[in-house]
Coordinates of C-alpha atoms and ligand atoms in Angstrom, one line a residue:
M1 CA -2.7 10.1 106.4
N2 CA 0.0 7.8 105.0
L3 CA -2.0 4.7 105.1
K4 CA -2.3 2.5 102.0
V5 CA -5.7 2.6 100.3
D6 CA -6.4 -1.0 101.2
E7 CA -5.7 -0.3 104.9
I8 CA -8.2 2.5 104.8
I9 CA -11.1 0.7 103.2
G10 CA -10.4 -2.9 104.4
H11 CA -11.1 -6.1 102.4
V12 CA -13.6 -4.3 100.1
G13 CA -10.5 -2.9 98.5
E14 CA -9.4 -6.3 97.2
V15 CA -12.2 -6.3 94.6
L16 CA -12.0 -2.7 93.5
P17 CA -9.6 -1.2 91.0
E18 CA -7.1 1.2 92.6
S19 CA -8.6 4.2 90.8
R20 CA -12.1 3.6 92.2
K21 CA -10.7 3.0 95.7
K22 CA -8.9 6.3 95.7
R23 CA -11.8 8.2 94.2
G24 CA -14.1 6.9 97.0
I25 CA -11.6 8.0 99.6
L26 CA -11.2 11.4 97.9
I27 CA -15.0 12.1 98.1
H28 CA -15.1 11.1 101.7
A29 CA -12.1 13.3 102.4
F30 CA -13.7 16.3 100.5
Q31 CA -16.8 15.9 102.6
K32 CA -14.8 16.0 105.8
I33 CA -12.7 19.0 104.7
Q34 CA -15.8 20.9 103.5
K35 CA -17.6 20.2 106.8
E36 CA -14.6 21.8 108.7
Y37 CA -13.9 24.7 106.4
N38 CA -17.2 25.2 104.6
F39 CA -15.2 24.9 101.3
L40 CA -12.2 23.0 100.0
P41 CA -9.1 25.1 100.6
E42 CA -6.3 24.6 98.1
E43 CA -3.8 23.8 100.9
E44 CA -6.0 20.9 102.1
L45 CA -6.3 19.6 98.5
R46 CA -2.5 19.7 98.1
K47 CA -2.1 17.7 101.3
L48 CA -4.6 15.1 100.1
S49 CA -2.8 14.9 96.8
K50 CA 0.5 14.2 98.5
N51 CA -0.8 11.8 101.2
L52 CA -2.8 9.7 98.7
A53 CA -0.2 10.0 95.9
I54 CA -2.8 11.3 93.5
P55 CA -1.9 14.1 91.1
L56 CA -3.3 17.4 92.2
S57 CA -5.0 17.7 88.8
D58 CA -6.9 14.5 89.5
V59 CA -7.9 15.7 92.9
Y60 CA -9.3 18.8 91.4
S61 CA -11.0 17.0 88.5
T62 CA -12.8 14.7 91.0
A63 CA -13.8 17.6 93.2
T64 CA -15.1 19.7 90.4
F65 CA -17.2 16.9 89.0
Y66 CA -19.5 17.2 92.0
K67 CA -21.7 20.3 92.5
Q68 CA -21.7 19.8 96.2
F69 CA -18.0 21.0 96.6
Y70 CA -17.0 24.6 96.8
F71 CA -13.6 26.2 96.1
T72 CA -14.1 29.6 97.7
P73 CA -15.1 30.5 101.2
R74 CA -18.8 30.3 101.9
G75 CA -20.9 32.3 104.3
K76 CA -22.0 31.1 107.7
K77 CA -25.6 31.4 106.4
I78 CA -26.5 30.0 103.1
V79 CA -29.5 31.9 101.7
R80 CA -31.3 30.3 98.8
V81 CA -34.1 32.1 97.0
C82 CA -36.3 29.7 95.0
T83 CA -36.7 30.9 91.5
G84 CA -38.8 27.9 90.4
T85 CA -41.9 28.7 88.3
A86 CA -44.4 29.1 91.2
C87 CA -42.0 31.3 93.1
H88 CA -41.1 33.3 90.0
V89 CA -44.7 34.0 89.2
R90 CA -45.3 35.2 92.8
G91 CA -42.4 37.6 93.0
A92 CA -39.2 35.7 93.7
D93 CA -37.2 38.2 91.6
K94 CA -38.3 41.1 93.8
V95 CA -37.2 39.1 96.9
L96 CA -33.9 38.3 95.4
D97 CA -33.3 41.9 94.3
K98 CA -34.1 43.2 97.7
I99 CA -31.6 40.8 99.4
K100 CA -29.0 41.6 96.8
D101 CA -29.4 45.3 97.4
E102 CA -29.3 44.9 101.1
F103 CA -26.1 42.9 101.3
K104 CA -24.5 44.4 98.2
I105 CA -23.8 41.0 96.6
D106 CA -25.0 39.2 93.6
E107 CA -26.3 35.6 93.5
G108 CA -23.5 33.1 93.9
E109 CA -21.5 35.6 96.0
T110 CA -20.6 35.8 99.7
T111 CA -20.4 38.9 101.8
S112 CA -16.9 40.0 102.6
D113 CA -17.4 39.2 106.3
L114 CA -18.4 35.6 105.3
A115 CA -21.7 36.1 107.1
M116 CA -23.8 35.0 104.1
T117 CA -23.8 33.4 100.7
L118 CA -26.7 34.1 98.4
E119 CA -27.8 31.5 95.9
T120 CA -30.8 30.7 93.8
V121 CA -32.4 27.3 93.6
G122 CA -35.0 25.6 91.5
C123 CA -38.3 24.3 93.1
I124 CA -37.8 23.1 96.7
G125 CA -41.2 21.5 96.9
C126 CA -43.0 24.2 98.9
C127 CA -44.8 25.8 95.9
G128 CA -47.9 26.4 98.0
L129 CA -45.8 28.8 100.1
A130 CA -44.3 30.7 97.2
P131 CA -42.3 32.8 97.1
V132 CA -39.9 30.8 99.3
A133 CA -36.3 31.1 100.5
T134 CA -34.2 29.0 102.8
I135 CA -31.7 30.2 105.4
N136 CA -29.5 27.2 106.0
E137 CA -32.0 24.5 106.9
D138 CA -34.9 26.8 107.6
I139 CA -37.7 27.5 105.1
V140 CA -39.3 30.9 105.0
G141 CA -42.5 31.1 102.8
E142 CA -45.0 33.6 101.5
I143 CA -42.3 36.3 101.3
D144 CA -44.0 39.5 100.3
M145 CA -42.2 42.9 100.3
K146 CA -43.2 43.4 103.9
K147 CA -42.0 40.0 105.1
V148 CA -38.7 40.3 103.2
E149 CA -37.5 42.8 105.8
G150 CA -38.0 40.1 108.5
V151 CA -36.1 37.7 106.3
I152 CA -33.2 40.2 106.0
N153 CA -33.2 40.6 109.8
L154 CA -33.1 36.8 110.2
I155 CA -30.1 36.7 107.9
K156 CA -28.4 39.4 109.9
K157 CA -28.9 37.7 113.2
Ligands
FES1 S1 -41.3 26.9 92.7 FE1 -40.5 27.6 94.6 S2 -41.0 26.1 96.0 FE2 -41.7 25.3 94.1

């Protein structure tokens, strides 16, 4: 990746200041790296820094600006328990606690085998199905203490 910025983004680059051009390329590169690794490994960020001639500190400050980028390995399954108001009122905390206990991790953590990352999220717009969790792109609703076992099995699959 030793192309000049203008070669990468074409004539659009003529009207953009150098800093904006590089920032745009960085974000695109972060997305590609994260798609491949599920997070942004330091080694890849160092390569980017070198290839684009951008200080590593600038690479990191750009990446950390966006919540969508991660700096530690993430699980194959991303489980998000909604803790929005409707889900909270209908027992989201119990669901969350049960999943934490089962996998021996806290929210924001990933299992040591990288099978699952557990997160919480605000309302995901399915309040009528509260309490709700997502497993990657799938939504599971009306999770009572009986159903949470099924959710755990789905996560383990
Ligand atoms: S509060 Fe959980 S889906 Fe709306």
